[in-house]
Amino acid sequence: RVAELAGLSSANFSWNGNGGVFSFKAVKHGRRRYHRIPPELAPYLREYSLSLQPVPRARLSEKFHQICRQVGFTVGKPSRRAPNQHGHRQTGKGVSWHAFRHALATELRRALVPEEVVARYMGWKTGGTTMASRYHVVEAEEADAIVLRKHPFIKYWATKC
């Protein structure tokens, strides 16, 4: 979330030989969250994190929108509706911060990461209907391929009567 990113500073990072860890206080529910930084990303983030200071959310959003425009994405325009309880305004069509969260959840589910794992990683509730199931859209061709690989009766059609 943009508010969580804007609040990061060098104090949120710790480094070790296997990468590192960053932590932050979640905007929703205020829980402290911890995520591993894989060794592949550590060289890029370590130097950057040493001088990292919190920035105004508006400046971070403007930089995000600038990058989106540079790569050819349409940027969602904030609506005129009042912000929700978390300070977010819904956007019109186009890319928004949340679109990347939704895309990540969808790609993790497409990679067959279990729904409970995706929900835990994203900081969503587990059990029942989760955000992971809400955002994971399975195309018909993908559903066929997955089901046909696991379908218990297909093997019986391969045998001759």
PDB file of N, CA and C in Angstrom, residues 4-109:
ATOM      1  N   GLU A   4       2.019   2.620   3.360  1.00  0.00           N
ATOM      2  CA  GLU A   4       3.060   1.809   4.003  1.00  0.00           C
ATOM      3  C   GLU A   4       4.415   2.066   3.362  1.00  0.00           C
ATOM      4  N   LEU A   5       4.446   2.171   2.045  1.00  0.00           N
ATOM      5  CA  LEU A   5       5.711   2.455   1.353  1.00  0.00           C
ATOM      6  C   LEU A   5       6.236   3.844   1.689  1.00  0.00           C
ATOM      7  N   ALA A   6       5.329   4.809   1.738  1.00  0.00           N
ATOM      8  CA  ALA A   6       5.748   6.182   2.014  1.00  0.00           C
ATOM      9  C   ALA A   6       6.368   6.318   3.397  1.00  0.00           C
ATOM     10  N   GLY A   7       5.975   5.463   4.330  1.00  0.00           N
ATOM     11  CA  GLY A   7       6.477   5.556   5.693  1.00  0.00           C
ATOM     12  C   GLY A   7       7.757   4.802   5.966  1.00  0.00           C
ATOM     13  N   LEU A   8       8.293   4.087   4.972  1.00  0.00           N
ATOM     14  CA  LEU A   8       9.511   3.301   5.198  1.00  0.00           C
ATOM     15  C   LEU A   8      10.735   4.186   5.397  1.00  0.00           C
ATOM     16  N   SER A   9      11.634   3.737   6.275  1.00  0.00           N
ATOM     17  CA  SER A   9      12.924   4.399   6.472  1.00  0.00           C
ATOM     18  C   SER A   9      13.972   3.301   6.650  1.00  0.00           C
ATOM     19  N   SER A  10      15.225   3.690   6.782  1.00  0.00           N
ATOM     20  CA  SER A  10      16.301   2.704   6.930  1.00  0.00           C
ATOM     21  C   SER A  10      16.081   1.830   8.157  1.00  0.00           C
ATOM     22  N   ALA A  11      15.375   2.318   9.167  1.00  0.00           N
ATOM     23  CA  ALA A  11      15.115   1.538  10.380  1.00  0.00           C
ATOM     24  C   ALA A  11      14.199   0.344  10.118  1.00  0.00           C
ATOM     25  N   ASN A  12      13.509   0.320   8.975  1.00  0.00           N
ATOM     26  CA  ASN A  12      12.610  -0.787   8.651  1.00  0.00           C
ATOM     27  C   ASN A  12      13.331  -1.984   8.051  1.00  0.00           C
ATOM     28  N   PHE A  13      14.649  -1.873   7.805  1.00  0.00           N
ATOM     29  CA  PHE A  13      15.392  -2.932   7.123  1.00  0.00           C
ATOM     30  C   PHE A  13      16.461  -3.522   8.030  1.00  0.00           C
ATOM     31  N   SER A  14      16.643  -4.834   7.943  1.00  0.00           N
ATOM     32  CA  SER A  14      17.787  -5.484   8.580  1.00  0.00           C
ATOM     33  C   SER A  14      18.358  -6.467   7.561  1.00  0.00           C
ATOM     34  N   TRP A  15      19.675  -6.592   7.560  1.00  0.00           N
ATOM     35  CA  TRP A  15      20.363  -7.360   6.525  1.00  0.00           C
ATOM     36  C   TRP A  15      21.161  -8.489   7.139  1.00  0.00           C
ATOM     37  N   ASN A  16      21.265  -9.606   6.393  1.00  0.00           N
ATOM     38  CA  ASN A  16      22.106 -10.734   6.792  1.00  0.00           C
ATOM     39  C   ASN A  16      22.665 -11.381   5.535  1.00  0.00           C
ATOM     40  N   GLY A  17      23.381 -12.460   5.675  1.00  0.00           N
ATOM     41  CA  GLY A  17      24.004 -13.121   4.525  1.00  0.00           C
ATOM     42  C   GLY A  17      23.016 -13.729   3.556  1.00  0.00           C
ATOM     43  N   ASN A  18      21.768 -13.932   3.977  1.00  0.00           N
ATOM     44  CA  ASN A  18      20.748 -14.523   3.114  1.00  0.00           C
ATOM     45  C   ASN A  18      19.758 -13.497   2.587  1.00  0.00           C
ATOM     46  N   GLY A  19      20.145 -12.266   2.514  1.00  0.00           N
ATOM     47  CA  GLY A  19      19.237 -11.212   2.070  1.00  0.00           C
ATOM     48  C   GLY A  19      18.925 -10.304   3.224  1.00  0.00           C
ATOM     49  N   GLY A  20      17.706 -10.319   3.663  1.00  0.00           N
ATOM     50  CA  GLY A  20      17.329  -9.465   4.777  1.00  0.00           C
ATOM     51  C   GLY A  20      15.856  -9.540   5.060  1.00  0.00           C
ATOM     52  N   VAL A  21      15.405  -8.607   5.895  1.00  0.00           N
ATOM     53  CA  VAL A  21      14.007  -8.529   6.294  1.00  0.00           C
ATOM     54  C   VAL A  21      13.626  -7.054   6.345  1.00  0.00           C
ATOM     55  N   PHE A  22      12.414  -6.747   5.922  1.00  0.00           N
ATOM     56  CA  PHE A  22      11.902  -5.402   6.190  1.00  0.00           C
ATOM     57  C   PHE A  22      10.585  -5.549   6.929  1.00  0.00           C
ATOM     58  N   SER A  23      10.306  -4.576   7.757  1.00  0.00           N
ATOM     59  CA  SER A  23       9.081  -4.608   8.536  1.00  0.00           C
ATOM     60  C   SER A  23       8.386  -3.258   8.414  1.00  0.00           C
ATOM     61  N   PHE A  24       7.099  -3.277   8.647  1.00  0.00           N
ATOM     62  CA  PHE A  24       6.311  -2.047   8.595  1.00  0.00           C
ATOM     63  C   PHE A  24       5.039  -2.256   9.383  1.00  0.00           C
ATOM     64  N   LYS A  25       4.435  -1.174   9.796  1.00  0.00           N
ATOM     65  CA  LYS A  25       3.155  -1.231  10.483  1.00  0.00           C
ATOM     66  C   LYS A  25       2.066  -1.131   9.419  1.00  0.00           C
ATOM     67  N   ALA A  26       1.224  -2.150   9.344  1.00  0.00           N
ATOM     68  CA  ALA A  26       0.178  -2.187   8.326  1.00  0.00           C
ATOM     69  C   ALA A  26      -0.828  -1.069   8.539  1.00  0.00           C
ATOM     70  N   VAL A  27      -1.272  -0.469   7.440  1.00  0.00           N
ATOM     71  CA  VAL A  27      -2.271   0.590   7.508  1.00  0.00           C
ATOM     72  C   VAL A  27      -3.573   0.022   8.069  1.00  0.00           C
ATOM     73  N   LYS A  28      -3.961  -1.138   7.565  1.00  0.00           N
ATOM     74  CA  LYS A  28      -5.174  -1.785   8.066  1.00  0.00           C
ATOM     75  C   LYS A  28      -4.818  -2.596   9.304  1.00  0.00           C
ATOM     76  N   HIS A  29      -5.505  -2.387  10.360  1.00  0.00           N
ATOM     77  CA  HIS A  29      -5.386  -3.130  11.613  1.00  0.00           C
ATOM     78  C   HIS A  29      -4.121  -2.822  12.406  1.00  0.00           C
ATOM     79  N   GLY A  30      -3.173  -2.069  11.872  1.00  0.00           N
ATOM     80  CA  GLY A  30      -2.010  -1.612  12.610  1.00  0.00           C
ATOM     81  C   GLY A  30      -1.021  -2.670  13.062  1.00  0.00           C
ATOM     82  N   ARG A  31      -1.091  -3.875  12.521  1.00  0.00           N
ATOM     83  CA  ARG A  31      -0.161  -4.938  12.914  1.00  0.00           C
ATOM     84  C   ARG A  31       1.195  -4.725  12.253  1.00  0.00           C
ATOM     85  N   ARG A  32       2.250  -5.106  12.967  1.00  0.00           N
ATOM     86  CA  ARG A  32       3.594  -5.058  12.389  1.00  0.00           C
ATOM     87  C   ARG A  32       3.729  -6.272  11.490  1.00  0.00           C
ATOM     88  N   ARG A  33       4.158  -6.033  10.250  1.00  0.00           N
ATOM     89  CA  ARG A  33       4.335  -7.099   9.257  1.00  0.00           C
ATOM     90  C   ARG A  33       5.812  -7.215   8.924  1.00  0.00           C
ATOM     91  N   TYR A  34       6.263  -8.429   8.687  1.00  0.00           N
ATOM     92  CA  TYR A  34       7.651  -8.714   8.338  1.00  0.00           C
ATOM     93  C   TYR A  34       7.672  -9.488   7.028  1.00  0.00           C
ATOM     94  N   HIS A  35       8.564  -9.090   6.119  1.00  0.00           N
ATOM     95  CA  HIS A  35       8.738  -9.814   4.859  1.00  0.00           C
ATOM     96  C   HIS A  35      10.224 -10.020   4.599  1.00  0.00           C
ATOM     97  N   ARG A  36      10.548 -11.221   4.158  1.00  0.00           N
ATOM     98  CA  ARG A  36      11.933 -11.515   3.789  1.00  0.00           C
ATOM     99  C   ARG A  36      12.290 -10.795   2.499  1.00  0.00           C
ATOM    100  N   ILE A  37      13.544 -10.416   2.407  1.00  0.00           N
ATOM    101  CA  ILE A  37      14.088  -9.855   1.167  1.00  0.00           C
ATOM    102  C   ILE A  37      14.992 -10.937   0.596  1.00  0.00           C
ATOM    103  N   PRO A  38      14.670 -11.487  -0.564  1.00  0.00           N
ATOM    104  CA  PRO A  38      15.482 -12.565  -1.106  1.00  0.00           C
ATOM    105  C   PRO A  38      16.888 -12.098  -1.484  1.00  0.00           C
ATOM    106  N   PRO A  39      17.857 -13.012  -1.430  1.00  0.00           N
ATOM    107  CA  PRO A  39      19.236 -12.636  -1.754  1.00  0.00           C
ATOM    108  C   PRO A  39      19.377 -12.002  -3.138  1.00  0.00           C
ATOM    109  N   GLU A  40      18.511 -12.376  -4.087  1.00  0.00           N
ATOM    110  CA  GLU A  40      18.578 -11.820  -5.440  1.00  0.00           C
ATOM    111  C   GLU A  40      18.278 -10.325  -5.466  1.00  0.00           C
ATOM    112  N   LEU A  41      17.447  -9.851  -4.536  1.00  0.00           N
ATOM    113  CA  LEU A  41      17.093  -8.434  -4.492  1.00  0.00           C
ATOM    114  C   LEU A  41      17.955  -7.628  -3.530  1.00  0.00           C
ATOM    115  N   ALA A  42      18.620  -8.315  -2.615  1.00  0.00           N
ATOM    116  CA  ALA A  42      19.377  -7.624  -1.561  1.00  0.00           C
ATOM    117  C   ALA A  42      20.393  -6.616  -2.101  1.00  0.00           C
ATOM    118  N   PRO A  43      21.185  -6.946  -3.130  1.00  0.00           N
ATOM    119  CA  PRO A  43      22.169  -5.964  -3.608  1.00  0.00           C
ATOM    120  C   PRO A  43      21.533  -4.659  -4.078  1.00  0.00           C
ATOM    121  N   TYR A  44      20.322  -4.732  -4.616  1.00  0.00           N
ATOM    122  CA  TYR A  44      19.662  -3.535  -5.121  1.00  0.00           C
ATOM    123  C   TYR A  44      19.036  -2.714  -3.993  1.00  0.00           C
ATOM    124  N   LEU A  45      18.474  -3.410  -3.021  1.00  0.00           N
ATOM    125  CA  LEU A  45      17.762  -2.712  -1.951  1.00  0.00           C
ATOM    126  C   LEU A  45      18.646  -2.278  -0.794  1.00  0.00           C
ATOM    127  N   ARG A  46      19.751  -2.996  -0.539  1.00  0.00           N
ATOM    128  CA  ARG A  46      20.591  -2.682   0.623  1.00  0.00           C
ATOM    129  C   ARG A  46      21.110  -1.252   0.565  1.00  0.00           C
ATOM    130  N   GLU A  47      21.755  -0.885  -0.539  1.00  0.00           N
ATOM    131  CA  GLU A  47      22.313   0.468  -0.658  1.00  0.00           C
ATOM    132  C   GLU A  47      21.210   1.523  -0.610  1.00  0.00           C
ATOM    133  N   TYR A  48      20.126   1.249  -1.293  1.00  0.00           N
ATOM    134  CA  TYR A  48      18.997   2.176  -1.318  1.00  0.00           C
ATOM    135  C   TYR A  48      18.426   2.383   0.084  1.00  0.00           C
ATOM    136  N   SER A  49      18.317   1.312   0.844  1.00  0.00           N
ATOM    137  CA  SER A  49      17.666   1.391   2.150  1.00  0.00           C
ATOM    138  C   SER A  49      18.485   2.155   3.184  1.00  0.00           C
ATOM    139  N   LEU A  50      19.798   2.242   3.005  1.00  0.00           N
ATOM    140  CA  LEU A  50      20.652   2.887   4.003  1.00  0.00           C
ATOM    141  C   LEU A  50      20.318   4.358   4.206  1.00  0.00           C
ATOM    142  N   SER A  51      19.867   5.008   3.144  1.00  0.00           N
ATOM    143  CA  SER A  51      19.557   6.442   3.250  1.00  0.00           C
ATOM    144  C   SER A  51      18.064   6.723   3.114  1.00  0.00           C
ATOM    145  N   LEU A  52      17.258   5.689   3.188  1.00  0.00           N
ATOM    146  CA  LEU A  52      15.817   5.834   2.982  1.00  0.00           C
ATOM    147  C   LEU A  52      15.159   6.595   4.133  1.00  0.00           C
ATOM    148  N   GLN A  53      14.365   7.588   3.780  1.00  0.00           N
ATOM    149  CA  GLN A  53      13.601   8.369   4.745  1.00  0.00           C
ATOM    150  C   GLN A  53      12.143   8.400   4.292  1.00  0.00           C
ATOM    151  N   PRO A  54      11.212   8.505   5.232  1.00  0.00           N
ATOM    152  CA  PRO A  54       9.799   8.614   4.825  1.00  0.00           C
ATOM    153  C   PRO A  54       9.599   9.804   3.883  1.00  0.00           C
ATOM    154  N   VAL A  55       8.662   9.646   2.949  1.00  0.00           N
ATOM    155  CA  VAL A  55       8.344  10.715   1.993  1.00  0.00           C
ATOM    156  C   VAL A  55       6.847  10.981   2.040  1.00  0.00           C
ATOM    157  N   PRO A  56       6.426  12.162   1.632  1.00  0.00           N
ATOM    158  CA  PRO A  56       4.983  12.425   1.573  1.00  0.00           C
ATOM    159  C   PRO A  56       4.314  11.469   0.587  1.00  0.00           C
ATOM    160  N   ARG A  57       3.179  10.973   0.963  1.00  0.00           N
ATOM    161  CA  ARG A  57       2.447  10.018   0.135  1.00  0.00           C
ATOM    162  C   ARG A  57       2.165  10.592  -1.252  1.00  0.00           C
ATOM    163  N   ALA A  58       1.826  11.868  -1.333  1.00  0.00           N
ATOM    164  CA  ALA A  58       1.520  12.498  -2.625  1.00  0.00           C
ATOM    165  C   ALA A  58       2.734  12.469  -3.549  1.00  0.00           C
ATOM    166  N   ARG A  59       3.941  12.691  -3.008  1.00  0.00           N
ATOM    167  CA  ARG A  59       5.148  12.674  -3.842  1.00  0.00           C
ATOM    168  C   ARG A  59       5.414  11.262  -4.372  1.00  0.00           C
ATOM    169  N   LEU A  60       5.222  10.267  -3.517  1.00  0.00           N
ATOM    170  CA  LEU A  60       5.419   8.885  -3.944  1.00  0.00           C
ATOM    171  C   LEU A  60       4.400   8.508  -5.020  1.00  0.00           C
ATOM    172  N   SER A  61       3.168   8.923  -4.847  1.00  0.00           N
ATOM    173  CA  SER A  61       2.136   8.637  -5.846  1.00  0.00           C
ATOM    174  C   SER A  61       2.440   9.309  -7.176  1.00  0.00           C
ATOM    175  N   GLU A  62       2.908  10.546  -7.134  1.00  0.00           N
ATOM    176  CA  GLU A  62       3.236  11.246  -8.377  1.00  0.00           C
ATOM    177  C   GLU A  62       4.375  10.529  -9.106  1.00  0.00           C
ATOM    178  N   LYS A  63       5.381  10.067  -8.379  1.00  0.00           N
ATOM    179  CA  LYS A  63       6.496   9.335  -9.003  1.00  0.00           C
ATOM    180  C   LYS A  63       5.989   8.033  -9.613  1.00  0.00           C
ATOM    181  N   PHE A  64       5.119   7.331  -8.910  1.00  0.00           N
ATOM    182  CA  PHE A  64       4.513   6.101  -9.421  1.00  0.00           C
ATOM    183  C   PHE A  64       3.769   6.378 -10.726  1.00  0.00           C
ATOM    184  N   HIS A  65       2.956   7.423 -10.740  1.00  0.00           N
ATOM    185  CA  HIS A  65       2.198   7.766 -11.948  1.00  0.00           C
ATOM    186  C   HIS A  65       3.123   8.160 -13.100  1.00  0.00           C
ATOM    187  N   GLN A  66       4.198   8.869 -12.778  1.00  0.00           N
ATOM    188  CA  GLN A  66       5.171   9.257 -13.803  1.00  0.00           C
ATOM    189  C   GLN A  66       5.791   8.010 -14.445  1.00  0.00           C
ATOM    190  N   ILE A  67       6.190   7.054 -13.635  1.00  0.00           N
ATOM    191  CA  ILE A  67       6.783   5.815 -14.155  1.00  0.00           C
ATOM    192  C   ILE A  67       5.756   5.063 -14.998  1.00  0.00           C
ATOM    193  N   CYS A  68       4.518   4.973 -14.519  1.00  0.00           N
ATOM    194  CA  CYS A  68       3.461   4.290 -15.275  1.00  0.00           C
ATOM    195  C   CYS A  68       3.277   4.917 -16.649  1.00  0.00           C
ATOM    196  N   ARG A  69       3.240   6.249 -16.696  1.00  0.00           N
ATOM    197  CA  ARG A  69       3.080   6.929 -17.991  1.00  0.00           C
ATOM    198  C   ARG A  69       4.268   6.662 -18.915  1.00  0.00           C
ATOM    199  N   GLN A  70       5.478   6.636 -18.341  1.00  0.00           N
ATOM    200  CA  GLN A  70       6.679   6.411 -19.153  1.00  0.00           C
ATOM    201  C   GLN A  70       6.671   5.040 -19.817  1.00  0.00           C
ATOM    202  N   VAL A  71       6.074   4.041 -19.158  1.00  0.00           N
ATOM    203  CA  VAL A  71       6.042   2.706 -19.759  1.00  0.00           C
ATOM    204  C   VAL A  71       4.758   2.462 -20.548  1.00  0.00           C
ATOM    205  N   GLY A  72       3.912   3.499 -20.663  1.00  0.00           N
ATOM    206  CA  GLY A  72       2.745   3.404 -21.523  1.00  0.00           C
ATOM    207  C   GLY A  72       1.459   2.976 -20.842  1.00  0.00           C
ATOM    208  N   PHE A  73       1.423   2.928 -19.506  1.00  0.00           N
ATOM    209  CA  PHE A  73       0.189   2.588 -18.800  1.00  0.00           C
ATOM    210  C   PHE A  73      -0.707   3.817 -18.705  1.00  0.00           C
ATOM    211  N   THR A  74      -1.996   3.594 -18.743  1.00  0.00           N
ATOM    212  CA  THR A  74      -2.957   4.642 -18.458  1.00  0.00           C
ATOM    213  C   THR A  74      -3.091   4.716 -16.950  1.00  0.00           C
ATOM    214  N   VAL A  75      -2.963   5.894 -16.399  1.00  0.00           N
ATOM    215  CA  VAL A  75      -3.034   6.070 -14.952  1.00  0.00           C
ATOM    216  C   VAL A  75      -4.462   6.388 -14.556  1.00  0.00           C
ATOM    217  N   GLY A  76      -4.960   5.666 -13.541  1.00  0.00           N
ATOM    218  CA  GLY A  76      -6.306   5.912 -13.034  1.00  0.00           C
ATOM    219  C   GLY A  76      -6.396   7.287 -12.399  1.00  0.00           C
ATOM    220  N   LYS A  77      -7.460   7.995 -12.684  1.00  0.00           N
ATOM    221  CA  LYS A  77      -7.662   9.317 -12.092  1.00  0.00           C
ATOM    222  C   LYS A  77      -8.490   9.166 -10.820  1.00  0.00           C
ATOM    223  N   PRO A  78      -8.089   9.834  -9.739  1.00  0.00           N
ATOM    224  CA  PRO A  78      -8.883   9.748  -8.512  1.00  0.00           C
ATOM    225  C   PRO A  78     -10.307  10.234  -8.747  1.00  0.00           C
ATOM    226  N   SER A  79     -11.233   9.570  -8.094  1.00  0.00           N
ATOM    227  CA  SER A  79     -12.625   9.986  -8.232  1.00  0.00           C
ATOM    228  C   SER A  79     -12.892  11.186  -7.338  1.00  0.00           C
ATOM    229  N   ARG A  80     -14.050  11.767  -7.490  1.00  0.00           N
ATOM    230  CA  ARG A  80     -14.427  12.908  -6.655  1.00  0.00           C
ATOM    231  C   ARG A  80     -15.079  12.446  -5.360  1.00  0.00           C
ATOM    232  N   ARG A  81     -15.272  11.116  -5.243  1.00  0.00           N
ATOM    233  CA  ARG A  81     -15.877  10.601  -4.015  1.00  0.00           C
ATOM    234  C   ARG A  81     -14.944  10.817  -2.836  1.00  0.00           C
ATOM    235  N   ALA A  82     -15.526  10.868  -1.672  1.00  0.00           N
ATOM    236  CA  ALA A  82     -14.735  11.039  -0.447  1.00  0.00           C
ATOM    237  C   ALA A  82     -13.877   9.803  -0.228  1.00  0.00           C
ATOM    238  N   PRO A  83     -12.694   9.960   0.375  1.00  0.00           N
ATOM    239  CA  PRO A  83     -11.850   8.797   0.660  1.00  0.00           C
ATOM    240  C   PRO A  83     -12.563   7.837   1.610  1.00  0.00           C
ATOM    241  N   ASN A  84     -12.231   6.544   1.490  1.00  0.00           N
ATOM    242  CA  ASN A  84     -12.803   5.560   2.407  1.00  0.00           C
ATOM    243  C   ASN A  84     -12.108   5.656   3.761  1.00  0.00           C
ATOM    244  N   GLN A  85     -12.393   4.729   4.669  1.00  0.00           N
ATOM    245  CA  GLN A  85     -11.855   4.820   6.022  1.00  0.00           C
ATOM    246  C   GLN A  85     -10.339   4.693   6.059  1.00  0.00           C
ATOM    247  N   HIS A  86      -9.716   4.218   4.994  1.00  0.00           N
ATOM    248  CA  HIS A  86      -8.265   4.078   4.938  1.00  0.00           C
ATOM    249  C   HIS A  86      -7.602   5.215   4.173  1.00  0.00           C
ATOM    250  N   GLY A  87      -8.382   6.214   3.798  1.00  0.00           N
ATOM    251  CA  GLY A  87      -7.835   7.373   3.103  1.00  0.00           C
ATOM    252  C   GLY A  87      -7.663   7.177   1.611  1.00  0.00           C
ATOM    253  N   HIS A  88      -8.217   6.101   1.038  1.00  0.00           N
ATOM    254  CA  HIS A  88      -8.071   5.826  -0.390  1.00  0.00           C
ATOM    255  C   HIS A  88      -9.279   6.349  -1.157  1.00  0.00           C
ATOM    256  N   ARG A  89      -9.018   6.892  -2.325  1.00  0.00           N
ATOM    257  CA  ARG A  89     -10.090   7.260  -3.248  1.00  0.00           C
ATOM    258  C   ARG A  89     -10.083   6.228  -4.358  1.00  0.00           C
ATOM    259  N   GLN A  90     -11.257   5.804  -4.760  1.00  0.00           N
ATOM    260  CA  GLN A  90     -11.345   4.879  -5.878  1.00  0.00           C
ATOM    261  C   GLN A  90     -10.851   5.591  -7.130  1.00  0.00           C
ATOM    262  N   THR A  91     -10.224   4.847  -8.029  1.00  0.00           N
ATOM    263  CA  THR A  91      -9.761   5.457  -9.269  1.00  0.00           C
ATOM    264  C   THR A  91     -10.670   5.040 -10.408  1.00  0.00           C
ATOM    265  N   GLY A  92     -10.574   5.812 -11.473  1.00  0.00           N
ATOM    266  CA  GLY A  92     -11.270   5.428 -12.689  1.00  0.00           C
ATOM    267  C   GLY A  92     -10.481   4.325 -13.369  1.00  0.00           C
ATOM    268  N   LYS A  93     -10.726   4.094 -14.642  1.00  0.00           N
ATOM    269  CA  LYS A  93      -9.990   3.053 -15.351  1.00  0.00           C
ATOM    270  C   LYS A  93      -8.528   3.434 -15.459  1.00  0.00           C
ATOM    271  N   GLY A  94      -7.663   2.440 -15.407  1.00  0.00           N
ATOM    272  CA  GLY A  94      -6.234   2.677 -15.499  1.00  0.00           C
ATOM    273  C   GLY A  94      -5.507   2.036 -14.339  1.00  0.00           C
ATOM    274  N   VAL A  95      -4.199   2.190 -14.342  1.00  0.00           N
ATOM    275  CA  VAL A  95      -3.350   1.567 -13.337  1.00  0.00           C
ATOM    276  C   VAL A  95      -3.388   2.367 -12.044  1.00  0.00           C
ATOM    277  N   SER A  96      -3.479   1.649 -10.944  1.00  0.00           N
ATOM    278  CA  SER A  96      -3.416   2.262  -9.627  1.00  0.00           C
ATOM    279  C   SER A  96      -2.474   1.429  -8.768  1.00  0.00           C
ATOM    280  N   TRP A  97      -2.130   1.933  -7.595  1.00  0.00           N
ATOM    281  CA  TRP A  97      -1.289   1.174  -6.676  1.00  0.00           C
ATOM    282  C   TRP A  97      -1.894  -0.201  -6.414  1.00  0.00           C
ATOM    283  N   HIS A  98      -3.190  -0.220  -6.171  1.00  0.00           N
ATOM    284  CA  HIS A  98      -3.837  -1.478  -5.813  1.00  0.00           C
ATOM    285  C   HIS A  98      -3.865  -2.468  -6.979  1.00  0.00           C
ATOM    286  N   ALA A  99      -3.818  -1.982  -8.198  1.00  0.00           N
ATOM    287  CA  ALA A  99      -3.807  -2.890  -9.343  1.00  0.00           C
ATOM    288  C   ALA A  99      -2.610  -3.835  -9.275  1.00  0.00           C
ATOM    289  N   PHE A 100      -1.483  -3.359  -8.758  1.00  0.00           N
ATOM    290  CA  PHE A 100      -0.306  -4.219  -8.650  1.00  0.00           C
ATOM    291  C   PHE A 100      -0.496  -5.279  -7.571  1.00  0.00           C
ATOM    292  N   ARG A 101      -1.178  -4.940  -6.480  1.00  0.00           N
ATOM    293  CA  ARG A 101      -1.492  -5.939  -5.450  1.00  0.00           C
ATOM    294  C   ARG A 101      -2.407  -7.011  -6.038  1.00  0.00           C
ATOM    295  N   HIS A 102      -3.419  -6.584  -6.781  1.00  0.00           N
ATOM    296  CA  HIS A 102      -4.354  -7.540  -7.375  1.00  0.00           C
ATOM    297  C   HIS A 102      -3.641  -8.425  -8.395  1.00  0.00           C
ATOM    298  N   ALA A 103      -2.785  -7.828  -9.205  1.00  0.00           N
ATOM    299  CA  ALA A 103      -2.045  -8.598 -10.213  1.00  0.00           C
ATOM    300  C   ALA A 103      -1.121  -9.611  -9.543  1.00  0.00           C
ATOM    301  N   LEU A 104      -0.453  -9.215  -8.467  1.00  0.00           N
ATOM    302  CA  LEU A 104       0.419 -10.143  -7.757  1.00  0.00           C
ATOM    303  C   LEU A 104      -0.377 -11.322  -7.214  1.00  0.00           C
ATOM    304  N   ALA A 105      -1.513 -11.048  -6.583  1.00  0.00           N
ATOM    305  CA  ALA A 105      -2.348 -12.129  -6.052  1.00  0.00           C
ATOM    306  C   ALA A 105      -2.796 -13.067  -7.171  1.00  0.00           C
ATOM    307  N   THR A 106      -3.204 -12.503  -8.294  1.00  0.00           N
ATOM    308  CA  THR A 106      -3.647 -13.320  -9.422  1.00  0.00           C
ATOM    309  C   THR A 106      -2.510 -14.192  -9.948  1.00  0.00           C
ATOM    310  N   GLU A 107      -1.337 -13.613 -10.122  1.00  0.00           N
ATOM    311  CA  GLU A 107      -0.209 -14.394 -10.666  1.00  0.00           C
ATOM    312  C   GLU A 107       0.254 -15.473  -9.689  1.00  0.00           C
ATOM    313  N   LEU A 108       0.220 -15.191  -8.393  1.00  0.00           N
ATOM    314  CA  LEU A 108       0.581 -16.219  -7.410  1.00  0.00           C
ATOM    315  C   LEU A 108      -0.410 -17.380  -7.457  1.00  0.00           C
ATOM    316  N   ARG A 109      -1.700 -17.081  -7.580  1.00  0.00           N
ATOM    317  CA  ARG A 109      -2.700 -18.156  -7.671  1.00  0.00           C
ATOM    318  C   ARG A 109      -2.545 -18.920  -8.980  1.00  0.00           C
TER     319      ARG A 109
END
